[in-house]
CSV table of C-alpha atoms in Angstrom, one decimal:
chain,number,residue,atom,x,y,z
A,1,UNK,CA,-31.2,45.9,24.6
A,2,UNK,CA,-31.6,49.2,25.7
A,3,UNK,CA,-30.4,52.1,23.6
A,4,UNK,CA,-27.4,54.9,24.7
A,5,UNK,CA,-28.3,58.5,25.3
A,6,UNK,CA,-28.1,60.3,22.7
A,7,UNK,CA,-24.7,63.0,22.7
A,8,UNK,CA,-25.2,66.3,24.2
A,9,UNK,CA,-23.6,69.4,24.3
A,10,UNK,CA,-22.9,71.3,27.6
A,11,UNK,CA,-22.1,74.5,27.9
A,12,UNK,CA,-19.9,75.2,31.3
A,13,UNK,CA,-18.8,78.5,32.3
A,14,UNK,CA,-17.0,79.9,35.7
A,15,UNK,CA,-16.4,83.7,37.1
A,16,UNK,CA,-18.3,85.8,35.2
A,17,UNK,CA,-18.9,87.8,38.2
A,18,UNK,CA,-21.7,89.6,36.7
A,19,UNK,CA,-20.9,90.1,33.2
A,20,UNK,CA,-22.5,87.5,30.5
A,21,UNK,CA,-20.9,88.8,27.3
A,22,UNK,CA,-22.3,88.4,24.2
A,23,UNK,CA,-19.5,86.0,23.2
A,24,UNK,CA,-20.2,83.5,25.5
A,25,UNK,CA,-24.1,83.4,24.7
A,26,UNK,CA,-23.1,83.3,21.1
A,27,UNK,CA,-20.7,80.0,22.2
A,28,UNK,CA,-23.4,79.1,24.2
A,29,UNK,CA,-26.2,79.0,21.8
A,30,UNK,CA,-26.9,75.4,21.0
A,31,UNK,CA,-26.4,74.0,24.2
A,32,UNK,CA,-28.7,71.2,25.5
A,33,UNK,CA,-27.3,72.1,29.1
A,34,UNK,CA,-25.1,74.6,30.4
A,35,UNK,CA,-23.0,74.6,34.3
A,36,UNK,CA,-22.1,77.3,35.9
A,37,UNK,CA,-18.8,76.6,38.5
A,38,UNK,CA,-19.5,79.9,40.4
A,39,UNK,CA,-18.7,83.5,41.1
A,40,UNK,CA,-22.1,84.3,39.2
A,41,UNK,CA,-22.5,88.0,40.3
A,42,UNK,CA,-26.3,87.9,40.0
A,43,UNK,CA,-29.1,86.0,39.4
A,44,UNK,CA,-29.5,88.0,36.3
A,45,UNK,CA,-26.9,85.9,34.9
A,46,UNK,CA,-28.6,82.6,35.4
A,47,UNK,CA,-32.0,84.2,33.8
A,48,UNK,CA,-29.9,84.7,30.9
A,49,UNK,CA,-28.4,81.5,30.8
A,50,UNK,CA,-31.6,80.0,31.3
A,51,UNK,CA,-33.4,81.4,28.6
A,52,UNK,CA,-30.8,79.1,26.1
A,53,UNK,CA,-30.8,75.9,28.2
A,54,UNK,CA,-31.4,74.7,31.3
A,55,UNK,CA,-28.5,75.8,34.3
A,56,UNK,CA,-27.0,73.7,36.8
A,57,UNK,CA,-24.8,75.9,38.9
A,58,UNK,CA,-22.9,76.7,42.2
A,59,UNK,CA,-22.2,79.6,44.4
A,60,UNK,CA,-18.4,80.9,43.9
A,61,UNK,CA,-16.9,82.6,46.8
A,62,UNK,CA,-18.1,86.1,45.6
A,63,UNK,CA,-21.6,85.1,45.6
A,64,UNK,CA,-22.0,83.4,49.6
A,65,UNK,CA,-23.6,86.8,51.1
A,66,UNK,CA,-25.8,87.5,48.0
A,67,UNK,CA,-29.5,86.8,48.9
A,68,UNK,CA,-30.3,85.7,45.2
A,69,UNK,CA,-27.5,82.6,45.8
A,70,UNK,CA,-28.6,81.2,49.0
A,71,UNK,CA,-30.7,78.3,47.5
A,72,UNK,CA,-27.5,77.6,45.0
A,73,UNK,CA,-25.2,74.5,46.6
A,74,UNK,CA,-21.4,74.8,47.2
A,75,UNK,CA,-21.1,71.3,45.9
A,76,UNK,CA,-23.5,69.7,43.1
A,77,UNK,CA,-23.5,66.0,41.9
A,78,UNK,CA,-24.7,65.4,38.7
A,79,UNK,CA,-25.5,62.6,35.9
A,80,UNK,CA,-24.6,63.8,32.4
A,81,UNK,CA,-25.3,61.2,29.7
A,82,UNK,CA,-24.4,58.3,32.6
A,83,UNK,CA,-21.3,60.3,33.4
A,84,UNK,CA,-20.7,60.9,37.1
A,85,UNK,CA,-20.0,64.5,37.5
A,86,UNK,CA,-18.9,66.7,40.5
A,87,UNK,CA,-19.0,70.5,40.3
A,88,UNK,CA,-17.3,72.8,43.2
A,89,UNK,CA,-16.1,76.2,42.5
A,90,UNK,CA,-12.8,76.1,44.3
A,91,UNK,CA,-10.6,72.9,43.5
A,92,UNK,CA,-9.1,73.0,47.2
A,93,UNK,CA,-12.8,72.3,48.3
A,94,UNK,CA,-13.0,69.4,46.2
A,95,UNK,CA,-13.9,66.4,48.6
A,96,UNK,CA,-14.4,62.7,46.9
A,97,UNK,CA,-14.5,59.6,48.6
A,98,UNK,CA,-12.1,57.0,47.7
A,99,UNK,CA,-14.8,54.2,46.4
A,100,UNK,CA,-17.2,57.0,44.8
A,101,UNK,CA,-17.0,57.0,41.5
A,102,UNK,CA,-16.5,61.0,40.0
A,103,UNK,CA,-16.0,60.9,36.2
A,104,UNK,CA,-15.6,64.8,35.7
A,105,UNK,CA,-14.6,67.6,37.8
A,106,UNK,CA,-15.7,70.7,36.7
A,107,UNK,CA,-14.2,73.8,39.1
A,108,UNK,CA,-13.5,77.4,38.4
A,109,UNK,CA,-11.9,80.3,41.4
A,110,UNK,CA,-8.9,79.9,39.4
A,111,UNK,CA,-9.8,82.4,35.9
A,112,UNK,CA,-7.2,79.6,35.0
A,113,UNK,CA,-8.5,77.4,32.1
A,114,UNK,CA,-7.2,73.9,32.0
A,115,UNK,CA,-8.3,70.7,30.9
A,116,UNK,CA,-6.4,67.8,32.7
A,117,UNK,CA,-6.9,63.6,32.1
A,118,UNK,CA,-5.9,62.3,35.5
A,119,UNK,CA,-6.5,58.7,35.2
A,120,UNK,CA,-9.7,58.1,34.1
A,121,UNK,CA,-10.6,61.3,35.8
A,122,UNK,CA,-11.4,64.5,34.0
A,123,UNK,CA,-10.6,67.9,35.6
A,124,UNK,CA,-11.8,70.8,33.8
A,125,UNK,CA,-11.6,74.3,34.5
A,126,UNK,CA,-13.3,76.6,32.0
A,127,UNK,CA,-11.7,79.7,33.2
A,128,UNK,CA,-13.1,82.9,33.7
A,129,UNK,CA,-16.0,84.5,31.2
A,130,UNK,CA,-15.8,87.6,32.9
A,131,UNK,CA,-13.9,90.5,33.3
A,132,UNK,CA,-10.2,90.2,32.3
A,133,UNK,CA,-8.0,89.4,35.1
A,134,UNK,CA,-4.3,89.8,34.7
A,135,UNK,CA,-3.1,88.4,31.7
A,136,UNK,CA,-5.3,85.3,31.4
A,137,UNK,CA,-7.4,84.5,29.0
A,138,UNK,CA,-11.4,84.8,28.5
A,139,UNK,CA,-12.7,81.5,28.2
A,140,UNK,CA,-15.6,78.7,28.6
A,141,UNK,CA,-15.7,75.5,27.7
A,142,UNK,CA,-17.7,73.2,25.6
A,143,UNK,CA,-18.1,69.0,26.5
A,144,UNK,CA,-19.4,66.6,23.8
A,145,UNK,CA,-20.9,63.5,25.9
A,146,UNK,CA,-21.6,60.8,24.4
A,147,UNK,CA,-22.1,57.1,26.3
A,148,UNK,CA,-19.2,56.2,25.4
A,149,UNK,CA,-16.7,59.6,25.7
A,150,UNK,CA,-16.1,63.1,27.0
A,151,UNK,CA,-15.1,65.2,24.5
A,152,UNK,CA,-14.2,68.6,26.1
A,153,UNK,CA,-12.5,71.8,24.6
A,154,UNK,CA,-11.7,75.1,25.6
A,155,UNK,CA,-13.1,78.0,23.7
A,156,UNK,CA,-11.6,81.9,23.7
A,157,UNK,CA,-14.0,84.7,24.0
A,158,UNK,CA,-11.7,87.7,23.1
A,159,UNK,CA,-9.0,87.9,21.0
């Protein structure tokens, strides 16, 4: 009988639009991946991310005319711990057949954080680890996977 992953922890972050801060490498830190949902700012940011795990990412709509981002996708599939995972920056890009099967939707655009069960569907928007916009918060988020759950939460950057 073969034997389940074992758990790892994912870092996923959105619209930092070229500010890392040093809270969210500190959140960060420990990682065995980390996703980045767009609005990147610079490719400085995903040497930085880099150097504490290994970076899947898309481009946000800030980054489309930036020559560093053209080899970044506007949609990425990806298998997390046998999880089916679908990453897109902006949720009203979000396009999934009807008989695929999408486990976790991870988006950003929004600076909005928000975890959401739809289903058996998970929809998670980190927020924004960048500058401040209005009143919302500074977040990213952190996902436990195991084989057998998701286990996401939200974590604030600034007080």
């Amino acid at each position: 009988m073969p034997l389940d992953p074992p758990a790892m922890k994912v870092g996923v972050i959105s619209d930092t639009h070229g500010l890392l801060r040093p809270e969210a490498i500190a959140a960060l830190l420990g990682c065995d991946g980390i996703i980045h949902a767009g609005d990147i700012g610079s490719a400085h940011i995903l040497d930085q991310l880099a150097a504490i795990a290994p970076v899947h990412g898309v481009r946000g709509n800030n980054d489309l005319d930036a020559p560093w981002a053209r080899e970044l996708p506007d949609c990425l599939r990806l298998d997390l711990n046998g999880w089916k995972v679908l990453l897109v920056h902006d949720i009203a890009d979000l396009a999934i057949h009807p008989d695929e099967r999408i486990d976790l939707v991870i988006t950003g655009h929004s600076h909005k954080p928000g975890i959401e069960w739809r289903g058996e569907r998970l929809f998670l928007n980190p927020g924004s680890a960048g500058r401040r916009r209005f009143k919302l918060p500074v977040t990213l988020a952190l996902l436990d996977l195991s084989a057998q759950s998701i286990e996401p939460r939200l974590v604030s950057l600034l007080d």
